[in-house]
PDB file of C-alpha atoms in Angstrom:
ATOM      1  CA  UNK T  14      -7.165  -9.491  13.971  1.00  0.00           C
ATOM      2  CA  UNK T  15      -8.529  -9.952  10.188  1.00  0.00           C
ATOM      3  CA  UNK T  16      -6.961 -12.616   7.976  1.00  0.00           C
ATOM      4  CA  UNK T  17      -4.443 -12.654   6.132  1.00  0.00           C
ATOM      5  CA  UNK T  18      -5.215 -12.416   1.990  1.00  0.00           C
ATOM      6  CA  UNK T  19      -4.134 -15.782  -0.124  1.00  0.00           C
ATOM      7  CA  UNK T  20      -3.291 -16.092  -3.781  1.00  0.00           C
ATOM      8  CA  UNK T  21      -6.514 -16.273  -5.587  1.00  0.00           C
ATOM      9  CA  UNK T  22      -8.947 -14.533  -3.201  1.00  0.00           C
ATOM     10  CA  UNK T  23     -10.823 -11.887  -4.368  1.00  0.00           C
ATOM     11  CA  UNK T  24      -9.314  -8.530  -3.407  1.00  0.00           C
ATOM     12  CA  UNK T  25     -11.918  -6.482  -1.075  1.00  0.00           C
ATOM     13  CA  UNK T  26     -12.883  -3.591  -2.938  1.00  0.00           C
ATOM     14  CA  UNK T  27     -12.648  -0.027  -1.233  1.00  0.00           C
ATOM     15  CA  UNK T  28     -13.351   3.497  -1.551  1.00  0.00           C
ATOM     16  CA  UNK T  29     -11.591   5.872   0.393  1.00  0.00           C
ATOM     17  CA  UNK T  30     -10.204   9.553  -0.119  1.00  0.00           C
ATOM     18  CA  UNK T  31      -7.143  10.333  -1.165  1.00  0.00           C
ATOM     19  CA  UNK T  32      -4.465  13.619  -0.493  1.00  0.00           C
ATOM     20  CA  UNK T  33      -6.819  16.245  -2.397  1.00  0.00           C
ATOM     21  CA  UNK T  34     -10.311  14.111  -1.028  1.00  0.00           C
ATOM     22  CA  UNK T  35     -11.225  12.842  -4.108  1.00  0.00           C
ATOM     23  CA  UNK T  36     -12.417   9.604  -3.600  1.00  0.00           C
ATOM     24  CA  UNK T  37     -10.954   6.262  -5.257  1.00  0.00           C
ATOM     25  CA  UNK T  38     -11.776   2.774  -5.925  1.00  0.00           C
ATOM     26  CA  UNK T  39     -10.625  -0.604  -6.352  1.00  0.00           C
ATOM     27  CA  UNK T  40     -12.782  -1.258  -8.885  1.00  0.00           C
ATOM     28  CA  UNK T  41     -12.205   1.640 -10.837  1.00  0.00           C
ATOM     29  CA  UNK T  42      -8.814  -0.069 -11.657  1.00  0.00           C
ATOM     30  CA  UNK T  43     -10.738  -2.998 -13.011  1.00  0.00           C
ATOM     31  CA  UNK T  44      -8.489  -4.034 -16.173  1.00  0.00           C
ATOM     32  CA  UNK T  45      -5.135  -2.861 -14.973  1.00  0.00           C
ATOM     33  CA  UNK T  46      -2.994  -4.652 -12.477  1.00  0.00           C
ATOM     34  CA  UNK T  47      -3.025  -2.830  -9.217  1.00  0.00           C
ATOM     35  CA  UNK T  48      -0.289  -3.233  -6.353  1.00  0.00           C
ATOM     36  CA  UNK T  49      -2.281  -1.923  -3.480  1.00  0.00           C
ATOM     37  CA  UNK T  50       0.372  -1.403  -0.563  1.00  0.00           C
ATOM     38  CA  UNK T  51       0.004  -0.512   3.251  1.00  0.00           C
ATOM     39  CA  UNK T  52       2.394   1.732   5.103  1.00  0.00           C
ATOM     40  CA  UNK T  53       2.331   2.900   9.043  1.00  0.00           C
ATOM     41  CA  UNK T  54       2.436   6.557   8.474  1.00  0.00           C
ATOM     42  CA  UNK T  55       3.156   9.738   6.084  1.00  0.00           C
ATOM     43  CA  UNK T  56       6.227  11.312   6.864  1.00  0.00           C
ATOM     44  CA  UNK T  57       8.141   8.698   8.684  1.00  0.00           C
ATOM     45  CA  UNK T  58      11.956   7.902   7.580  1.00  0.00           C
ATOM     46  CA  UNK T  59      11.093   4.262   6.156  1.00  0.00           C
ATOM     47  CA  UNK T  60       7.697   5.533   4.839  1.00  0.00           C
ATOM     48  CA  UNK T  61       9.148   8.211   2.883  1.00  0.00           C
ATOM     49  CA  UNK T  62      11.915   5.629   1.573  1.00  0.00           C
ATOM     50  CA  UNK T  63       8.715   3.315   0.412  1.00  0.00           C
ATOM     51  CA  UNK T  64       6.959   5.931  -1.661  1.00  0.00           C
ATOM     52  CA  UNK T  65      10.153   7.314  -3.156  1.00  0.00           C
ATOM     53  CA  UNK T  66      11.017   3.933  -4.497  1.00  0.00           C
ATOM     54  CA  UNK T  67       7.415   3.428  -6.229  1.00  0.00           C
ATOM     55  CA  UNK T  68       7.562   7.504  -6.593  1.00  0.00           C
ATOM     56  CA  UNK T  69      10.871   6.688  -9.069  1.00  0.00           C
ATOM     57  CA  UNK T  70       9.492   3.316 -10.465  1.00  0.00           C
ATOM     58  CA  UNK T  71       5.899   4.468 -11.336  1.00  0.00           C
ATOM     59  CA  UNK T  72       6.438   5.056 -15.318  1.00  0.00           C
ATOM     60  CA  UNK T  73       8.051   1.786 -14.847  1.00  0.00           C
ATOM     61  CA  UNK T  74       5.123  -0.040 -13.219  1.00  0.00           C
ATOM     62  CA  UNK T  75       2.839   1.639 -15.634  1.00  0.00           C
ATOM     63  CA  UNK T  76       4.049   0.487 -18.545  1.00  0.00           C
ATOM     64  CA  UNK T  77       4.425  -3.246 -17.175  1.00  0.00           C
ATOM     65  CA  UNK T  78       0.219  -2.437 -16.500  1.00  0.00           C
ATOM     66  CA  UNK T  79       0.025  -1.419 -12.808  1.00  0.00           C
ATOM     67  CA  UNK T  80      -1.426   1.196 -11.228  1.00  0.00           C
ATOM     68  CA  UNK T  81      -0.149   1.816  -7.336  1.00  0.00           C
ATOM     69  CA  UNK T  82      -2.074   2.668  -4.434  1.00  0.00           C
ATOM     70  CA  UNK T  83      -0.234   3.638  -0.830  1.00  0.00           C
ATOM     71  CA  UNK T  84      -2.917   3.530   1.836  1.00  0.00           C
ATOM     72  CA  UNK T  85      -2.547   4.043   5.864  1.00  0.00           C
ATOM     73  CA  UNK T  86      -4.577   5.276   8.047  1.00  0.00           C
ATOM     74  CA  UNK T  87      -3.192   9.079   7.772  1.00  0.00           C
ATOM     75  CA  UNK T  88      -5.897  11.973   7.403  1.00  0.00           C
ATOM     76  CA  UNK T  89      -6.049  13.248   3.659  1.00  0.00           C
ATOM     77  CA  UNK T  90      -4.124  16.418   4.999  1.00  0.00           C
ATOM     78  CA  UNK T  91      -1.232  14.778   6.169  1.00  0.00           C
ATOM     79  CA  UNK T  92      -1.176  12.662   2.695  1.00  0.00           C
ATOM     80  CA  UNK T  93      -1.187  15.947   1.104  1.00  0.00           C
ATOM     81  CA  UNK T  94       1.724  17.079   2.901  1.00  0.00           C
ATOM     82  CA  UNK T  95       3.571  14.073   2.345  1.00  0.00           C
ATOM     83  CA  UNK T  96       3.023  13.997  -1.097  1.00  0.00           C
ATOM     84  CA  UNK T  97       4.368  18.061  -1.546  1.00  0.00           C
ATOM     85  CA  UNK T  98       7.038  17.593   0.788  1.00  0.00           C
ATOM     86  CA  UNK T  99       8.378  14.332  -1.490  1.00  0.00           C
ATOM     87  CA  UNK T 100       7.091  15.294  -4.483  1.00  0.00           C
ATOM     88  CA  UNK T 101       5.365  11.623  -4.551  1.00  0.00           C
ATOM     89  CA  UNK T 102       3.754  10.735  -7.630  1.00  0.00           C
ATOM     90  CA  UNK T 103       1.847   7.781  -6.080  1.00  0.00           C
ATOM     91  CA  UNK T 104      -1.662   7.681  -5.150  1.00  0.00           C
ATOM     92  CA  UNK T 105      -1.981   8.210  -0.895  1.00  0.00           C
ATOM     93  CA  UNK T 106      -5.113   6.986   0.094  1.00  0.00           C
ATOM     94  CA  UNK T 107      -6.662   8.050   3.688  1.00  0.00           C
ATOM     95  CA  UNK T 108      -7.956   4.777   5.925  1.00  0.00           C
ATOM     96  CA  UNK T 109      -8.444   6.254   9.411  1.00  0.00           C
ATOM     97  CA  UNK T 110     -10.852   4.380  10.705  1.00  0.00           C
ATOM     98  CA  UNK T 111      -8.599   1.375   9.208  1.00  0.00           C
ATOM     99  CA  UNK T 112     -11.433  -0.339   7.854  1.00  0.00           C
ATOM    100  CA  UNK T 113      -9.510  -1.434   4.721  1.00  0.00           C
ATOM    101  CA  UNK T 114      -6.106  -2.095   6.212  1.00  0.00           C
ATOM    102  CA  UNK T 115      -8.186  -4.885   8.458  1.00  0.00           C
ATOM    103  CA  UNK T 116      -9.935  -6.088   5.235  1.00  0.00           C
ATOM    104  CA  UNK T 117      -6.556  -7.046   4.297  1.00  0.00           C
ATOM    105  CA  UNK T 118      -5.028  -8.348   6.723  1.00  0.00           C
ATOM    106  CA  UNK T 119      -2.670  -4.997   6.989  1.00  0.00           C
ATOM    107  CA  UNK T 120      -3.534  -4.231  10.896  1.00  0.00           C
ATOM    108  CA  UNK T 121      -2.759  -6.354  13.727  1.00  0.00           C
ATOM    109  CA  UNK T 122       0.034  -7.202  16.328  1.00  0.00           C
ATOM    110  CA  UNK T 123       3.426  -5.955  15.967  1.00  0.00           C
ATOM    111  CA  UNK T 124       6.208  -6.492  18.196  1.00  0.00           C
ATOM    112  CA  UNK T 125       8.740  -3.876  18.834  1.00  0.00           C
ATOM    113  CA  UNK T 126      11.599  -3.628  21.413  1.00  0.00           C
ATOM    114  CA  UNK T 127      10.085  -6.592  23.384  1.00  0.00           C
ATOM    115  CA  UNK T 128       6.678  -5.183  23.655  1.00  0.00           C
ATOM    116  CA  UNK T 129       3.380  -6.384  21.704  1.00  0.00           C
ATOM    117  CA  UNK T 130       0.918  -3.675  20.415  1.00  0.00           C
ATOM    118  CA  UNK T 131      -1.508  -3.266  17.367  1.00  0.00           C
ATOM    119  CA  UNK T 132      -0.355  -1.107  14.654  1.00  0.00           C
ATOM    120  CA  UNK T 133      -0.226  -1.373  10.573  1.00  0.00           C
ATOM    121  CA  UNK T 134       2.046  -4.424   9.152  1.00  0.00           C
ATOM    122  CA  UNK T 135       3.529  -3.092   6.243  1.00  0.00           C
ATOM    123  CA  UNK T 136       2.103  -4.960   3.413  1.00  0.00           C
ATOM    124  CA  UNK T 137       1.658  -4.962  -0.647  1.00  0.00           C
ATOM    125  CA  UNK T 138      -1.024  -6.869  -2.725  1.00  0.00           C
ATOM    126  CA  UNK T 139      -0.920  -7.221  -5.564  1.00  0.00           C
ATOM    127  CA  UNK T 140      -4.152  -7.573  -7.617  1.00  0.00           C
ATOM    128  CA  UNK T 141      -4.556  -8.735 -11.298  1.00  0.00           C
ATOM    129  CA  UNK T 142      -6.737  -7.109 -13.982  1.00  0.00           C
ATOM    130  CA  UNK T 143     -10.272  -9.260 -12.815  1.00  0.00           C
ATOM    131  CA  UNK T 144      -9.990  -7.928  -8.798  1.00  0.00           C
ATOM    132  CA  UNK T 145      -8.070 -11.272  -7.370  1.00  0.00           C
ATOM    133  CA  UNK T 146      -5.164 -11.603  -5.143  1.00  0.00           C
ATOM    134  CA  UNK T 147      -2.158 -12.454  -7.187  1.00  0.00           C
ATOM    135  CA  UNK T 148       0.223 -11.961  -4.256  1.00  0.00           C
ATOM    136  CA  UNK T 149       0.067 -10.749  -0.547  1.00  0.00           C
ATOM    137  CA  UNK T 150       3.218  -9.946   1.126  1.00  0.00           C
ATOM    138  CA  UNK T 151       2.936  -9.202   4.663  1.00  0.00           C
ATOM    139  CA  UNK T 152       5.714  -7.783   7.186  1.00  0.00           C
ATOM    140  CA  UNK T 153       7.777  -6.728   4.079  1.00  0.00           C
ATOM    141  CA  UNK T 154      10.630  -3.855   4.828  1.00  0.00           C
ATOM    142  CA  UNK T 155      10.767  -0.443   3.486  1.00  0.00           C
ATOM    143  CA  UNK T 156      14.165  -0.200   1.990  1.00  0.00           C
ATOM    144  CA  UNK T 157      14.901  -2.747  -1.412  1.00  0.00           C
ATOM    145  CA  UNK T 158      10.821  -3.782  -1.329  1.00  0.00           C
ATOM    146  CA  UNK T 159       9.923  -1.720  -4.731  1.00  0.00           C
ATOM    147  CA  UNK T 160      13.485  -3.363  -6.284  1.00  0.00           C
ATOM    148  CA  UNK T 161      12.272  -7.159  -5.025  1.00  0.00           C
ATOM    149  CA  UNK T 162       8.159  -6.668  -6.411  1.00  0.00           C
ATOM    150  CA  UNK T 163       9.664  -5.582  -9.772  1.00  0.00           C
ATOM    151  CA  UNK T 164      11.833  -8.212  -9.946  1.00  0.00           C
ATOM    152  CA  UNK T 165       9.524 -10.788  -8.672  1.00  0.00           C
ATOM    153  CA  UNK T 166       7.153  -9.502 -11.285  1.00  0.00           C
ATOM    154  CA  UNK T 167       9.985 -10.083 -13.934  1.00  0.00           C
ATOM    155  CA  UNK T 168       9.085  -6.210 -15.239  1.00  0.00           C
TER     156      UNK T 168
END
């Protein structure tokens, strides 16, 4: 199980693909504020709920400076069907082999019903304009999270 990010440290940087393949980077976003946030799966009922609520907030976001990134570790496909199905404006990014969600401390153990397993920890960093950690929010729920960040964020 990876660590968890802090305040401060510098955010790993990553290129994976997202829903068309096209492949996207951290660093590309150098200069803008990016909230990079980890979800279990495409197409699930609190899933959906998350990237509707940054789907409806983006031109929102962007003006306050961030970009938004939804990675988990869905094939590009599924993002793709996700997105049309929605009609999600967010960038889905494809980590299958989970390489990133470990990075940032976004896969580990979950409990559920009693019973222990490994599975994605729904999570949102957010990253300032030079690549560091502003703020890492771990175990965060789907429904009201996009109303707290912006509020947090005093946008």
């Amino acid at each position: 199980m990876s660590e968890r990010l802090q305040p401060g440290d510098v955010a790993p940087d990553f290129t994976l693909p997202d829903a068309d393949g096209n492949e996207v980077s951290l660093s590309a976003h150098k200069g803008r504020k990016v909230i990079v946030y980890f979800y279990p799966a495409a197409l699930t009922p609190g899933c959906t709920k998350q990237a509707c609520d940054f789907t409806d907030n983006l031109s929102l976001l962007a003006d306050a400076g961030y970009d938004v990134l939804g990675i988990s570790p869905d094939a590009p496909e599924k993002l793709g069907k996700f997105r049309e199905k929605e009609n999600l404006k967010v960038t889905l990014l494809a980590d299958p082999d989970k390489k990133v969600l470990d990075a940032y401390g976004a896969f580990g153990e979950k409990m559920n019903y009693g019973k222990t397993y490994l599975g994605v920890i729904r999570s949102t960093i957010i990253v300032d304009e030079q690549g560091k950690v502003e703020k890492a929010l771990y175990n965060v729920r789907a429904t009201g999270h996009v109303a707290k960040i912006i509020k947090d964020l005093g946008i």
